[in-house]
mmCIF file as gemmi writes it, N, C-alpha and C atoms, coordinates in Angstrom:
data_model
loop_
_atom_site.group_PDB
_atom_site.id
_atom_site.type_symbol
_atom_site.label_atom_id
_atom_site.label_alt_id
_atom_site.label_comp_id
_atom_site.label_asym_id
_atom_site.label_entity_id
_atom_site.label_seq_id
_atom_site.pdbx_PDB_ins_code
_atom_site.Cartn_x
_atom_site.Cartn_y
_atom_site.Cartn_z
_atom_site.occupancy
_atom_site.B_iso_or_equiv
_atom_site.pdbx_formal_charge
_atom_site.auth_seq_id
_atom_site.auth_asym_id
_atom_site.pdbx_PDB_model_num
ATOM 1 N N . MET Axp A 1 ? 0.888 -0.967 0.224 1 0 ? 1 A 1
ATOM 2 C CA . MET Axp A 1 ? -0.004 -0.137 -0.285 1 0 ? 1 A 1
ATOM 3 C C . MET Axp A 1 ? 0.52 1.096 -0.102 1 0 ? 1 A 1
ATOM 4 N N . THR Axp A 2 ? 0.84 1.956 -0.966 1 0 ? 2 A 1
ATOM 5 C CA . THR Axp A 2 ? 1.203 3.559 -0.767 1 0 ? 2 A 1
ATOM 6 C C . THR Axp A 2 ? 0.879 4.238 -0.281 1 0 ? 2 A 1
ATOM 7 N N . THR Axp A 3 ? 1.917 5.63 0.305 1 0 ? 3 A 1
ATOM 8 C CA . THR Axp A 3 ? 0.692 6.281 1.189 1 0 ? 3 A 1
ATOM 9 C C . THR Axp A 3 ? 1.119 7.67 -0.25 1 0 ? 3 A 1
ATOM 10 N N . ILE Axp A 4 ? 0.029 8.726 0.198 1 0 ? 4 A 1
ATOM 11 C CA . ILE Axp A 4 ? -0.296 9.732 -0.098 1 0 ? 4 A 1
ATOM 12 C C . ILE Axp A 4 ? -0.079 10.897 0.619 1 0 ? 4 A 1
ATOM 13 N N . LYS Axp A 5 ? 0.873 11.551 0.816 1 0 ? 5 A 1
ATOM 14 C CA . LYS Axp A 5 ? 1.642 12.517 1.268 1 0 ? 5 A 1
ATOM 15 C C . LYS Axp A 5 ? 0.862 13.756 0.837 1 0 ? 5 A 1
ATOM 16 N N . PHE Axp A 6 ? 0.558 15.026 1.492 1 0 ? 6 A 1
ATOM 17 C CA . PHE Axp A 6 ? -0.761 15.803 0.553 1 0 ? 6 A 1
ATOM 18 C C . PHE Axp A 6 ? 0.313 16.762 1.203 1 0 ? 6 A 1
ATOM 19 N N . TYR Axp A 7 ? 0.918 17.979 0.57 1 0 ? 7 A 1
ATOM 20 C CA . TYR Axp A 7 ? 1.635 19.158 0.645 1 0 ? 7 A 1
ATOM 21 C C . TYR Axp A 7 ? 0.455 20.248 0.515 1 0 ? 7 A 1
ATOM 22 N N . PRO Axp A 8 ? 0.167 20.942 1.819 1 0 ? 8 A 1
ATOM 23 C CA . PRO Axp A 8 ? -1.04 22.499 0.814 1 0 ? 8 A 1
ATOM 24 C C . PRO Axp A 8 ? 0.126 23.127 0.558 1 0 ? 8 A 1
ATOM 25 N N . LYS Axp A 9 ? -0.712 24.042 -0.252 1 0 ? 9 A 1
ATOM 26 C CA . LYS Axp A 9 ? -0.179 25.164 -1.507 1 0 ? 9 A 1
ATOM 27 C C . LYS Axp A 9 ? -0.092 26.094 -0.171 1 0 ? 9 A 1
ATOM 28 N N . VAL Axp A 10 ? 1.397 26.653 -0.331 1 0 ? 10 A 1
ATOM 29 C CA . VAL Axp A 10 ? 2.047 28.061 0.722 1 0 ? 10 A 1
ATOM 30 C C . VAL Axp A 10 ? 1.693 29.224 -0.425 1 0 ? 10 A 1
ATOM 31 N N . ASN Axp A 11 ? 0.641 30.147 1.103 1 0 ? 11 A 1
ATOM 32 C CA . ASN Axp A 11 ? 0.252 31.682 0.018 1 0 ? 11 A 1
ATOM 33 C C . ASN Axp A 11 ? 1.389 32.736 0.946 1 0 ? 11 A 1
ATOM 34 N N . TYR Axp A 12 ? 2.264 33.344 0.377 1 0 ? 12 A 1
ATOM 35 C CA . TYR Axp A 12 ? 2.498 34.68 1.146 1 0 ? 12 A 1
ATOM 36 C C . TYR Axp A 12 ? 2.35 36.224 0.565 1 0 ? 12 A 1
ATOM 37 N N . ARG Axp A 13 ? 2.036 36.786 1.426 1 0 ? 13 A 1
ATOM 38 C CA . ARG Axp A 13 ? 2.155 37.816 1.61 1 0 ? 13 A 1
ATOM 39 C C . ARG Axp A 13 ? 2.91 38.617 1.85 1 0 ? 13 A 1
ATOM 40 N N . PHE Axp A 14 ? 2.824 40.733 1.365 1 0 ? 14 A 1
ATOM 41 C CA . PHE Axp A 14 ? 3.192 41.348 2.267 1 0 ? 14 A 1
ATOM 42 C C . PHE Axp A 14 ? 2.47 42.139 3.023 1 0 ? 14 A 1
ATOM 43 N N . ALA Axp A 15 ? 2.744 41.931 4.084 1 0 ? 15 A 1
ATOM 44 C CA . ALA Axp A 15 ? 2.463 42.9 4.9 1 0 ? 15 A 1
ATOM 45 C C . ALA Axp A 15 ? 3.368 43.35 6.183 1 0 ? 15 A 1
ATOM 46 N N . ASN Axp A 16 ? 3.136 44.79 7.405 1 0 ? 16 A 1
ATOM 47 C CA . ASN Axp A 16 ? 3.057 45.051 7.913 1 0 ? 16 A 1
ATOM 48 C C . ASN Axp A 16 ? 3.245 44.772 9.488 1 0 ? 16 A 1
ATOM 49 N N . SER Axp A 17 ? 1.967 45.064 9.182 1 0 ? 17 A 1
ATOM 50 C CA . SER Axp A 17 ? 0.779 44.472 10.891 1 0 ? 17 A 1
ATOM 51 C C . SER Axp A 17 ? 2.083 43.478 11.65 1 0 ? 17 A 1
ATOM 52 N N . ASN Axp A 18 ? 1.959 43.153 12.411 1 0 ? 18 A 1
ATOM 53 C CA . ASN Axp A 18 ? 2.103 42.934 13.704 1 0 ? 18 A 1
ATOM 54 C C . ASN Axp A 18 ? 4.163 42.42 13.487 1 0 ? 18 A 1
ATOM 55 N N . ILE Axp A 19 ? 5.019 43.134 12.866 1 0 ? 19 A 1
ATOM 56 C CA . ILE Axp A 19 ? 5.767 42.303 12.71 1 0 ? 19 A 1
ATOM 57 C C . ILE Axp A 19 ? 6.881 43.633 12.578 1 0 ? 19 A 1
ATOM 58 N N . LYS Axp A 20 ? 7.645 43.344 13.852 1 0 ? 20 A 1
ATOM 59 C CA . LYS Axp A 20 ? 8.385 43.9 15.037 1 0 ? 20 A 1
ATOM 60 C C . LYS Axp A 20 ? 9.864 44.121 13.627 1 0 ? 20 A 1
ATOM 61 N N . ASN Axp A 21 ? 10.429 42.593 13.921 1 0 ? 21 A 1
ATOM 62 C CA . ASN Axp A 21 ? 11.555 42.588 12.774 1 0 ? 21 A 1
ATOM 63 C C . ASN Axp A 21 ? 11.561 43.113 10.795 1 0 ? 21 A 1
ATOM 64 N N . GLU Axp A 22 ? 12.114 44.202 10.749 1 0 ? 22 A 1
ATOM 65 C CA . GLU Axp A 22 ? 12.082 45.131 9.328 1 0 ? 22 A 1
ATOM 66 C C . GLU Axp A 22 ? 12.365 44.108 8.243 1 0 ? 22 A 1
ATOM 67 N N . ASN Axp A 23 ? 12.94 43.151 8.348 1 0 ? 23 A 1
ATOM 68 C CA . ASN Axp A 23 ? 13.711 42.14 7.171 1 0 ? 23 A 1
ATOM 69 C C . ASN Axp A 23 ? 12.584 41.112 7.101 1 0 ? 23 A 1
ATOM 70 N N . LEU Axp A 24 ? 11.644 40.795 8.337 1 0 ? 24 A 1
ATOM 71 C CA . LEU Axp A 24 ? 10.921 39.844 7.845 1 0 ? 24 A 1
ATOM 72 C C . LEU Axp A 24 ? 9.574 40.437 7.316 1 0 ? 24 A 1
ATOM 73 N N . LYS Axp A 25 ? 8.952 40.76 6.174 1 0 ? 25 A 1
ATOM 74 C CA . LYS Axp A 25 ? 8.596 41.441 5.487 1 0 ? 25 A 1
ATOM 75 C C . LYS Axp A 25 ? 7.354 40.46 5.071 1 0 ? 25 A 1
ATOM 76 N N . GLU Axp A 26 ? 8.008 39.294 5.306 1 0 ? 26 A 1
ATOM 77 C CA . GLU Axp A 26 ? 6.181 37.941 4.367 1 0 ? 26 A 1
ATOM 78 C C . GLU Axp A 26 ? 5.833 36.973 5.633 1 0 ? 26 A 1
ATOM 79 N N . ILE Axp A 27 ? 4.945 37.466 5.502 1 0 ? 27 A 1
ATOM 80 C CA . ILE Axp A 27 ? 3.992 36.386 5.998 1 0 ? 27 A 1
ATOM 81 C C . ILE Axp A 27 ? 3.197 35.28 5.862 1 0 ? 27 A 1
ATOM 82 N N . LEU Axp A 28 ? 3.279 33.862 6.595 1 0 ? 28 A 1
ATOM 83 C CA . LEU Axp A 28 ? 2.317 32.688 5.883 1 0 ? 28 A 1
ATOM 84 C C . LEU Axp A 28 ? 1.37 32.978 6.055 1 0 ? 28 A 1
ATOM 85 N N . MET Axp A 29 ? 0.388 33.043 5.518 1 0 ? 29 A 1
ATOM 86 C CA . MET Axp A 29 ? -1.242 33.143 5.023 1 0 ? 29 A 1
ATOM 87 C C . MET Axp A 29 ? -1.399 31.956 5.465 1 0 ? 29 A 1
ATOM 88 N N . TRP Axp A 30 ? -2.471 31.768 6.408 1 0 ? 30 A 1
ATOM 89 C CA . TRP Axp A 30 ? -3.713 30.835 6.201 1 0 ? 30 A 1
ATOM 90 C C . TRP Axp A 30 ? -4.484 31.109 4.785 1 0 ? 30 A 1
ATOM 91 N N . ASP Axp A 31 ? -4.539 29.621 4.412 1 0 ? 31 A 1
ATOM 92 C CA . ASP Axp A 31 ? -5.28 29.212 3.601 1 0 ? 31 A 1
ATOM 93 C C . ASP Axp A 31 ? -6.655 27.996 3.539 1 0 ? 31 A 1
ATOM 94 N N . LYS Axp A 32 ? -6.694 27.921 3.335 1 0 ? 32 A 1
ATOM 95 C CA . LYS Axp A 32 ? -8.038 26.917 3.433 1 0 ? 32 A 1
ATOM 96 C C . LYS Axp A 32 ? -7.524 25.274 3.817 1 0 ? 32 A 1
ATOM 97 N N . ALA Axp A 33 ? -6.477 24.868 2.608 1 0 ? 33 A 1
ATOM 98 C CA . ALA Axp A 33 ? -5.672 23.854 3.242 1 0 ? 33 A 1
ATOM 99 C C . ALA Axp A 33 ? -5.327 23.588 4.631 1 0 ? 33 A 1
ATOM 100 N N . ARG Axp A 34 ? -4.008 24.784 5.314 1 0 ? 34 A 1
ATOM 101 C CA . ARG Axp A 34 ? -3.45 24.816 6.299 1 0 ? 34 A 1
ATOM 102 C C . ARG Axp A 34 ? -4.555 24.671 7.465 1 0 ? 34 A 1
ATOM 103 N N . ILE Axp A 35 ? -6.126 25.686 7.152 1 0 ? 35 A 1
ATOM 104 C CA . ILE Axp A 35 ? -6.149 25.952 8.386 1 0 ? 35 A 1
ATOM 105 C C . ILE Axp A 35 ? -7.078 23.965 8.925 1 0 ? 35 A 1
ATOM 106 N N . LYS Axp A 36 ? -7.739 23.489 7.882 1 0 ? 36 A 1
ATOM 107 C CA . LYS Axp A 36 ? -7.471 22.063 7.856 1 0 ? 36 A 1
ATOM 108 C C . LYS Axp A 36 ? -6.967 20.921 8.389 1 0 ? 36 A 1
ATOM 109 N N . ILE Axp A 37 ? -5.624 21.219 8.092 1 0 ? 37 A 1
ATOM 110 C CA . ILE Axp A 37 ? -4.758 21.169 8.132 1 0 ? 37 A 1
ATOM 111 C C . ILE Axp A 37 ? -4.14 20.614 10.013 1 0 ? 37 A 1
ATOM 112 N N . GLU Axp A 38 ? -3.979 21.9 10.414 1 0 ? 38 A 1
ATOM 113 C CA . GLU Axp A 38 ? -3.759 22.971 11.644 1 0 ? 38 A 1
ATOM 114 C C . GLU Axp A 38 ? -5.482 22.13 12.37 1 0 ? 38 A 1
ATOM 115 N N . LEU Axp A 39 ? -6.148 22.23 11.935 1 0 ? 39 A 1
ATOM 116 C CA . LEU Axp A 39 ? -7.789 21.706 12.844 1 0 ? 39 A 1
ATOM 117 C C . LEU Axp A 39 ? -7.535 20.398 13.186 1 0 ? 39 A 1
ATOM 118 N N . ILE Axp A 40 ? -7.007 19.391 12.329 1 0 ? 40 A 1
ATOM 119 C CA . ILE Axp A 40 ? -6.882 18.085 12.414 1 0 ? 40 A 1
ATOM 120 C C . ILE Axp A 40 ? -5.779 17.294 13.259 1 0 ? 40 A 1
ATOM 121 N N . LYS Axp A 41 ? -4.862 18.001 12.959 1 0 ? 41 A 1
ATOM 122 C CA . LYS Axp A 41 ? -4.058 17.851 14.24 1 0 ? 41 A 1
ATOM 123 C C . LYS Axp A 41 ? -4.162 18.365 15.29 1 0 ? 41 A 1
ATOM 124 N N . ARG Axp A 42 ? -5.62 19.282 15.609 1 0 ? 42 A 1
ATOM 125 C CA . ARG Axp A 42 ? -5.486 19.744 17 1 0 ? 42 A 1
ATOM 126 C C . ARG Axp A 42 ? -6.86 18.546 18.07 1 0 ? 42 A 1
ATOM 127 N N . GLY Axp A 43 ? -6.879 17.635 16.594 1 0 ? 43 A 1
ATOM 128 C CA . GLY Axp A 43 ? -8.496 16.963 16.769 1 0 ? 43 A 1
ATOM 129 C C . GLY Axp A 43 ? -9.27 17.454 16.284 1 0 ? 43 A 1
ATOM 130 N N . SER Axp A 44 ? -9.726 18.576 15.695 1 0 ? 44 A 1
ATOM 131 C CA . SER Axp A 44 ? -11.047 18.353 15.497 1 0 ? 44 A 1
ATOM 132 C C . SER Axp A 44 ? -11.345 18.651 13.997 1 0 ? 44 A 1
ATOM 133 N N . ASN Axp A 45 ? -12.035 19.325 13.324 1 0 ? 45 A 1
ATOM 134 C CA . ASN Axp A 45 ? -12.543 19.849 12.19 1 0 ? 45 A 1
ATOM 135 C C . ASN Axp A 45 ? -13.449 21.029 11.74 1 0 ? 45 A 1
ATOM 136 N N . PHE Axp A 46 ? -14.045 21.365 10.823 1 0 ? 46 A 1
ATOM 137 C CA . PHE Axp A 46 ? -14.801 23.017 10.849 1 0 ? 46 A 1
ATOM 138 C C . PHE Axp A 46 ? -16.141 22.499 11.557 1 0 ? 46 A 1
ATOM 139 N N . THR Axp A 47 ? -17.23 21.235 11.237 1 0 ? 47 A 1
ATOM 140 C CA . THR Axp A 47 ? -17.716 20.926 12.696 1 0 ? 47 A 1
ATOM 141 C C . THR Axp A 47 ? -17.92 21.654 13.573 1 0 ? 47 A 1
ATOM 142 N N . LYS Axp A 48 ? -17.343 20.71 14.35 1 0 ? 48 A 1
ATOM 143 C CA . LYS Axp A 48 ? -16.232 20.715 15.47 1 0 ? 48 A 1
ATOM 144 C C . LYS Axp A 48 ? -16.155 22.19 16.012 1 0 ? 48 A 1
ATOM 145 N N . ALA Axp A 49 ? -15.72 22.741 15.438 1 0 ? 49 A 1
ATOM 146 C CA . ALA Axp A 49 ? -15.355 24.171 15.624 1 0 ? 49 A 1
ATOM 147 C C . ALA Axp A 49 ? -16.381 24.967 16.058 1 0 ? 49 A 1
ATOM 148 N N . ALA Axp A 50 ? -17.206 24.445 15.345 1 0 ? 50 A 1
ATOM 149 C CA . ALA Axp A 50 ? -18.863 25.19 15.126 1 0 ? 50 A 1
ATOM 150 C C . ALA Axp A 50 ? -19.405 24.871 16.36 1 0 ? 50 A 1
ATOM 151 N N . LEU Axp A 51 ? -19.177 23.464 16.338 1 0 ? 51 A 1
ATOM 152 C CA . LEU Axp A 51 ? -20.898 22.987 17.624 1 0 ? 51 A 1
ATOM 153 C C . LEU Axp A 51 ? -19.881 23.713 19.215 1 0 ? 51 A 1
ATOM 154 N N . ASP Axp A 52 ? -18.346 23.854 19.366 1 0 ? 52 A 1
ATOM 155 C CA . ASP Axp A 52 ? -17.866 23.855 20.31 1 0 ? 52 A 1
ATOM 156 C C . ASP Axp A 52 ? -18.417 25.406 20.56 1 0 ? 52 A 1
ATOM 157 N N . GLU Axp A 53 ? -18.851 26.117 19.473 1 0 ? 53 A 1
ATOM 158 C CA . GLU Axp A 53 ? -19.295 27.361 19.973 1 0 ? 53 A 1
ATOM 159 C C . GLU Axp A 53 ? -20.689 27.832 19.64 1 0 ? 53 A 1
ATOM 160 N N . ASP Axp A 54 ? -21.251 26.624 19.434 1 0 ? 54 A 1
ATOM 161 C CA . ASP Axp A 54 ? -22.879 26.684 19.767 1 0 ? 54 A 1
ATOM 162 C C . ASP Axp A 54 ? -23.503 27.407 18.329 1 0 ? 54 A 1
ATOM 163 N N . LEU Axp A 55 ? -22.961 27.068 17.052 1 0 ? 55 A 1
ATOM 164 C CA . LEU Axp A 55 ? -22.919 27.267 15.959 1 0 ? 55 A 1
ATOM 165 C C . LEU Axp A 55 ? -23.931 26.487 15.545 1 0 ? 55 A 1
ATOM 166 N N . SER Axp A 56 ? -23.968 26.954 14.159 1 0 ? 56 A 1
ATOM 167 C CA . SER Axp A 56 ? -24.446 25.761 13.326 1 0 ? 56 A 1
ATOM 168 C C . SER Axp A 56 ? -23.303 25.238 12.36 1 0 ? 56 A 1
ATOM 169 N N . SER Axp A 57 ? -23.675 23.661 12.052 1 0 ? 57 A 1
ATOM 170 C CA . SER Axp A 57 ? -22.104 23.138 11.972 1 0 ? 57 A 1
ATOM 171 C C . SER Axp A 57 ? -21.467 23.857 10.562 1 0 ? 57 A 1
ATOM 172 N N . GLY Axp A 58 ? -22.058 24.211 9.909 1 0 ? 58 A 1
ATOM 173 C CA . GLY Axp A 58 ? -21.73 24.991 9.176 1 0 ? 58 A 1
ATOM 174 C C . GLY Axp A 58 ? -20.585 26.774 8.898 1 0 ? 58 A 1
ATOM 175 N N . ALA Axp A 59 ? -21.451 26.54 9.705 1 0 ? 59 A 1
ATOM 176 C CA . ALA Axp A 59 ? -21.12 28.536 10.244 1 0 ? 59 A 1
ATOM 177 C C . ALA Axp A 59 ? -19.017 28.052 9.995 1 0 ? 59 A 1
ATOM 178 N N . CYS Axp A 60 ? -18.189 27.137 10.2 1 0 ? 60 A 1
ATOM 179 C CA . CYS Axp A 60 ? -16.463 27.86 10.395 1 0 ? 60 A 1
ATOM 180 C C . CYS Axp A 60 ? -16.581 27.334 8.515 1 0 ? 60 A 1
ATOM 181 N N . ARG Axp A 61 ? -17.01 26.43 7.862 1 0 ? 61 A 1
ATOM 182 C CA . ARG Axp A 61 ? -17.177 26.216 6.362 1 0 ? 61 A 1
ATOM 183 C C . ARG Axp A 61 ? -17.375 27.5 5.727 1 0 ? 61 A 1
ATOM 184 N N . THR Axp A 62 ? -18.546 28.313 6.062 1 0 ? 62 A 1
ATOM 185 C CA . THR Axp A 62 ? -18.799 29.585 5.228 1 0 ? 62 A 1
ATOM 186 C C . THR Axp A 62 ? -17.785 31.129 5.919 1 0 ? 62 A 1
ATOM 187 N N . ALA Axp A 63 ? -17.229 30.466 7.206 1 0 ? 63 A 1
ATOM 188 C CA . ALA Axp A 63 ? -16.025 31.565 7.343 1 0 ? 63 A 1
ATOM 189 C C . ALA Axp A 63 ? -15.214 31.595 6.241 1 0 ? 63 A 1
ATOM 190 N N . LEU Axp A 64 ? -15.105 30.45 6.186 1 0 ? 64 A 1
ATOM 191 C CA . LEU Axp A 64 ? -13.959 30.481 5.178 1 0 ? 64 A 1
ATOM 192 C C . LEU Axp A 64 ? -13.899 31.124 3.524 1 0 ? 64 A 1
ATOM 193 N N . VAL Axp A 65 ? -15.595 31.151 3.218 1 0 ? 65 A 1
ATOM 194 C CA . VAL Axp A 65 ? -15.93 32.077 1.398 1 0 ? 65 A 1
ATOM 195 C C . VAL Axp A 65 ? -16.178 32.946 1.961 1 0 ? 65 A 1
ATOM 196 N N . LYS Axp A 66 ? -16.839 33.513 2.525 1 0 ? 66 A 1
ATOM 197 C CA . LYS Axp A 66 ? -17.51 35.371 3.141 1 0 ? 66 A 1
ATOM 198 C C . LYS Axp A 66 ? -17.162 35.67 4.12 1 0 ? 66 A 1
ATOM 199 N N . PRO Axp A 67 ? -17.024 36.939 4.803 1 0 ? 67 A 1
ATOM 200 C CA . PRO Axp A 67 ? -16.675 36.886 6.526 1 0 ? 67 A 1
ATOM 201 C C . PRO Axp A 67 ? -18.591 37.042 6.897 1 0 ? 67 A 1
ATOM 202 N N . PHE Axp A 68 ? -18.035 36.169 7.698 1 0 ? 68 A 1
ATOM 203 C CA . PHE Axp A 68 ? -18.704 35.541 8.98 1 0 ? 68 A 1
ATOM 204 C C . PHE Axp A 68 ? -18.284 35.501 10.198 1 0 ? 68 A 1
ATOM 205 N N . PRO Axp A 69 ? -18.273 36.505 11.2 1 0 ? 69 A 1
ATOM 206 C CA . PRO Axp A 69 ? -17.578 37.005 12.189 1 0 ? 69 A 1
ATOM 207 C C . PRO Axp A 69 ? -17.724 35.694 13.126 1 0 ? 69 A 1
ATOM 208 N N . ALA Axp A 70 ? -18.948 35.115 13.209 1 0 ? 70 A 1
ATOM 209 C CA . ALA Axp A 70 ? -18.937 34.008 14.382 1 0 ? 70 A 1
ATOM 210 C C . ALA Axp A 70 ? -18.14 32.915 14.196 1 0 ? 70 A 1
ATOM 211 N N . GLY Axp A 71 ? -18.567 32.47 12.573 1 0 ? 71 A 1
ATOM 212 C CA . GLY Axp A 71 ? -17.795 31.866 12.66 1 0 ? 71 A 1
ATOM 213 C C . GLY Axp A 71 ? -15.961 31.889 12.446 1 0 ? 71 A 1
ATOM 214 N N . GLU Axp A 72 ? -15.789 32.723 11.978 1 0 ? 72 A 1
ATOM 215 C CA . GLU Axp A 72 ? -14.175 33.177 12.58 1 0 ? 72 A 1
ATOM 216 C C . GLU Axp A 72 ? -13.784 33.508 13.527 1 0 ? 72 A 1
ATOM 217 N N . ARG Axp A 73 ? -14.397 33.57 14.678 1 0 ? 73 A 1
ATOM 218 C CA . ARG Axp A 73 ? -14.369 33.412 16.073 1 0 ? 73 A 1
ATOM 219 C C . ARG Axp A 73 ? -13.716 32.268 16.184 1 0 ? 73 A 1
ATOM 220 N N . ALA Axp A 74 ? -14.885 31.224 15.495 1 0 ? 74 A 1
ATOM 221 C CA . ALA Axp A 74 ? -14.883 30.089 17.005 1 0 ? 74 A 1
ATOM 222 C C . ALA Axp A 74 ? -13.28 29.348 15.732 1 0 ? 74 A 1
ATOM 223 N N . LEU Axp A 75 ? -12.757 29.783 14.562 1 0 ? 75 A 1
ATOM 224 C CA . LEU Axp A 75 ? -12.101 28.984 14.092 1 0 ? 75 A 1
ATOM 225 C C . LEU Axp A 75 ? -10.606 29.454 14.937 1 0 ? 75 A 1
ATOM 226 N N . ALA Axp A 76 ? -10.567 30.714 15.268 1 0 ? 76 A 1
ATOM 227 C CA . ALA Axp A 76 ? -9.511 31.604 15.568 1 0 ? 76 A 1
ATOM 228 C C . ALA Axp A 76 ? -9.471 30.97 16.976 1 0 ? 76 A 1
ATOM 229 N N . LYS Axp A 77 ? -10.337 30.507 17.665 1 0 ? 77 A 1
ATOM 230 C CA . LYS Axp A 77 ? -10.361 29.819 18.756 1 0 ? 77 A 1
ATOM 231 C C . LYS Axp A 77 ? -10.191 28.473 19.465 1 0 ? 77 A 1
ATOM 232 N N . ALA Axp A 78 ? -10.251 27.693 18.133 1 0 ? 78 A 1
ATOM 233 C CA . ALA Axp A 78 ? -9.89 26.317 17.905 1 0 ? 78 A 1
ATOM 234 C C . ALA Axp A 78 ? -8.409 26.602 17.055 1 0 ? 78 A 1
ATOM 235 N N . LEU Axp A 79 ? -7.864 27.656 16.524 1 0 ? 79 A 1
ATOM 236 C CA . LEU Axp A 79 ? -6.458 27.372 16.388 1 0 ? 79 A 1
ATOM 237 C C . LEU Axp A 79 ? -6.025 28.179 17.787 1 0 ? 79 A 1
ATOM 238 N N . ASP Axp A 80 ? -5.991 28.753 18.541 1 0 ? 80 A 1
ATOM 239 C CA . ASP Axp A 80 ? -5.509 29.427 19.169 1 0 ? 80 A 1
ATOM 240 C C . ASP Axp A 80 ? -4.53 30.522 19.011 1 0 ? 80 A 1
ATOM 241 N N . ILE Axp A 81 ? -5.481 31.092 17.511 1 0 ? 81 A 1
ATOM 242 C CA . ILE Axp A 81 ? -4.242 32.573 17.254 1 0 ? 81 A 1
ATOM 243 C C . ILE Axp A 81 ? -5.702 33.494 17.586 1 0 ? 81 A 1
ATOM 244 N N . SER Axp A 82 ? -5.083 34.827 16.688 1 0 ? 82 A 1
ATOM 245 C CA . SER Axp A 82 ? -6.41 35.81 17.032 1 0 ? 82 A 1
ATOM 246 C C . SER Axp A 82 ? -6.713 35.866 15.483 1 0 ? 82 A 1
ATOM 247 N N . VAL Axp A 83 ? -8.527 36.064 16.016 1 0 ? 83 A 1
ATOM 248 C CA . VAL Axp A 83 ? -9.148 36.611 14.745 1 0 ? 83 A 1
ATOM 249 C C . VAL Axp A 83 ? -8.377 37.333 12.955 1 0 ? 83 A 1
ATOM 250 N N . GLU Axp A 84 ? -7.565 37.977 13.436 1 0 ? 84 A 1
ATOM 251 C CA . GLU Axp A 84 ? -6.689 39.464 12.597 1 0 ? 84 A 1
ATOM 252 C C . GLU Axp A 84 ? -5.783 38.045 12.039 1 0 ? 84 A 1
ATOM 253 N N . GLU Axp A 85 ? -5.47 37.766 12.807 1 0 ? 85 A 1
ATOM 254 C CA . GLU Axp A 85 ? -3.738 36.986 12.276 1 0 ? 85 A 1
ATOM 255 C C . GLU Axp A 85 ? -4.651 35.59 11.456 1 0 ? 85 A 1
ATOM 256 N N . LEU Axp A 86 ? -5.677 34.949 11.122 1 0 ? 86 A 1
ATOM 257 C CA . LEU Axp A 86 ? -6.271 33.814 10.775 1 0 ? 86 A 1
ATOM 258 C C . LEU Axp A 86 ? -6.843 35.164 9.946 1 0 ? 86 A 1
ATOM 259 N N . PHE Axp A 87 ? -7.515 36.03 9.703 1 0 ? 87 A 1
ATOM 260 C CA . PHE Axp A 87 ? -7.84 36.699 8.569 1 0 ? 87 A 1
ATOM 261 C C . PHE Axp A 87 ? -8.033 38.183 8.271 1 0 ? 87 A 1
ATOM 262 N N . PRO Axp A 88 ? -6.646 37.977 7.893 1 0 ? 88 A 1
ATOM 263 C CA . PRO Axp A 88 ? -5.953 39.835 7.66 1 0 ? 88 A 1
ATOM 264 C C . PRO Axp A 88 ? -6.339 40.412 6.771 1 0 ? 88 A 1
ATOM 265 N N . GLU Axp A 89 ? -6.905 39.909 5.879 1 0 ? 89 A 1
ATOM 266 C CA . GLU Axp A 89 ? -7.5 40.957 5.366 1 0 ? 89 A 1
ATOM 267 C C . GLU Axp A 89 ? -8.871 41.586 5.562 1 0 ? 89 A 1
ATOM 268 N N . ARG Axp A 90 ? -9.353 40.854 6.299 1 0 ? 90 A 1
ATOM 269 C CA . ARG Axp A 90 ? -10.802 41.001 6.488 1 0 ? 90 A 1
ATOM 270 C C . ARG Axp A 90 ? -10.488 42.113 7.76 1 0 ? 90 A 1
ATOM 271 N N . TYR Axp A 91 ? -9.693 41.776 8.306 1 0 ? 91 A 1
ATOM 272 C CA . TYR Axp A 91 ? -9.333 42.812 9.553 1 0 ? 91 A 1
ATOM 273 C C . TYR Axp A 91 ? -8.289 44.167 9.621 1 0 ? 91 A 1
ATOM 274 N N . ARG Axp A 92 ? -7.894 44.485 8.71 1 0 ? 92 A 1
ATOM 275 C CA . ARG Axp A 92 ? -7.056 45.409 8.286 1 0 ? 92 A 1
ATOM 276 C C . ARG Axp A 92 ? -7.146 47.143 9.42 1 0 ? 92 A 1
ATOM 277 N N . GLU Axp A 93 ? -5.881 47.474 9.471 1 0 ? 93 A 1
ATOM 278 C CA . GLU Axp A 93 ? -6.33 48.275 11.265 1 0 ? 93 A 1
ATOM 279 C C . GLU Axp A 93 ? -6.264 49.969 9.645 1 0 ? 93 A 1
ATOM 280 N N . ALA Axp A 94 ? -7.013 50.297 10.502 1 0 ? 94 A 1
ATOM 281 C CA . ALA Axp A 94 ? -7.988 51.976 9.998 1 0 ? 94 A 1
ATOM 282 C C . ALA Axp A 94 ? -5.988 52.927 9.539 1 0 ? 94 A 1
ATOM 283 N N . LYS Axp A 95 ? -6.044 53.429 8.792 1 0 ? 95 A 1
ATOM 284 C CA . LYS Axp A 95 ? -5.481 54.365 8.589 1 0 ? 95 A 1
ATOM 285 C C . LYS Axp A 95 ? -5.567 55.682 8.873 1 0 ? 95 A 1
């Protein structure tokens, strides 16, 4: 039996927020595959993360494709990171 290895696509973007060292302009973005893998590593999934926060079973999957604050917060809590780090394009600082 052969083992299939899954390597998620890695997206990089340039950002200045939360970076103390100016040489570190590139930060790793969270894409759908990375979020799913991290949830699995933690013994969870999209449905469990949503139900743990008393949301509908599809709330976290909805948050992946369009803004849905409750689902975004549930995913961030399940991954132990801030919502701003998980979805930086949705939570940009006002200038």
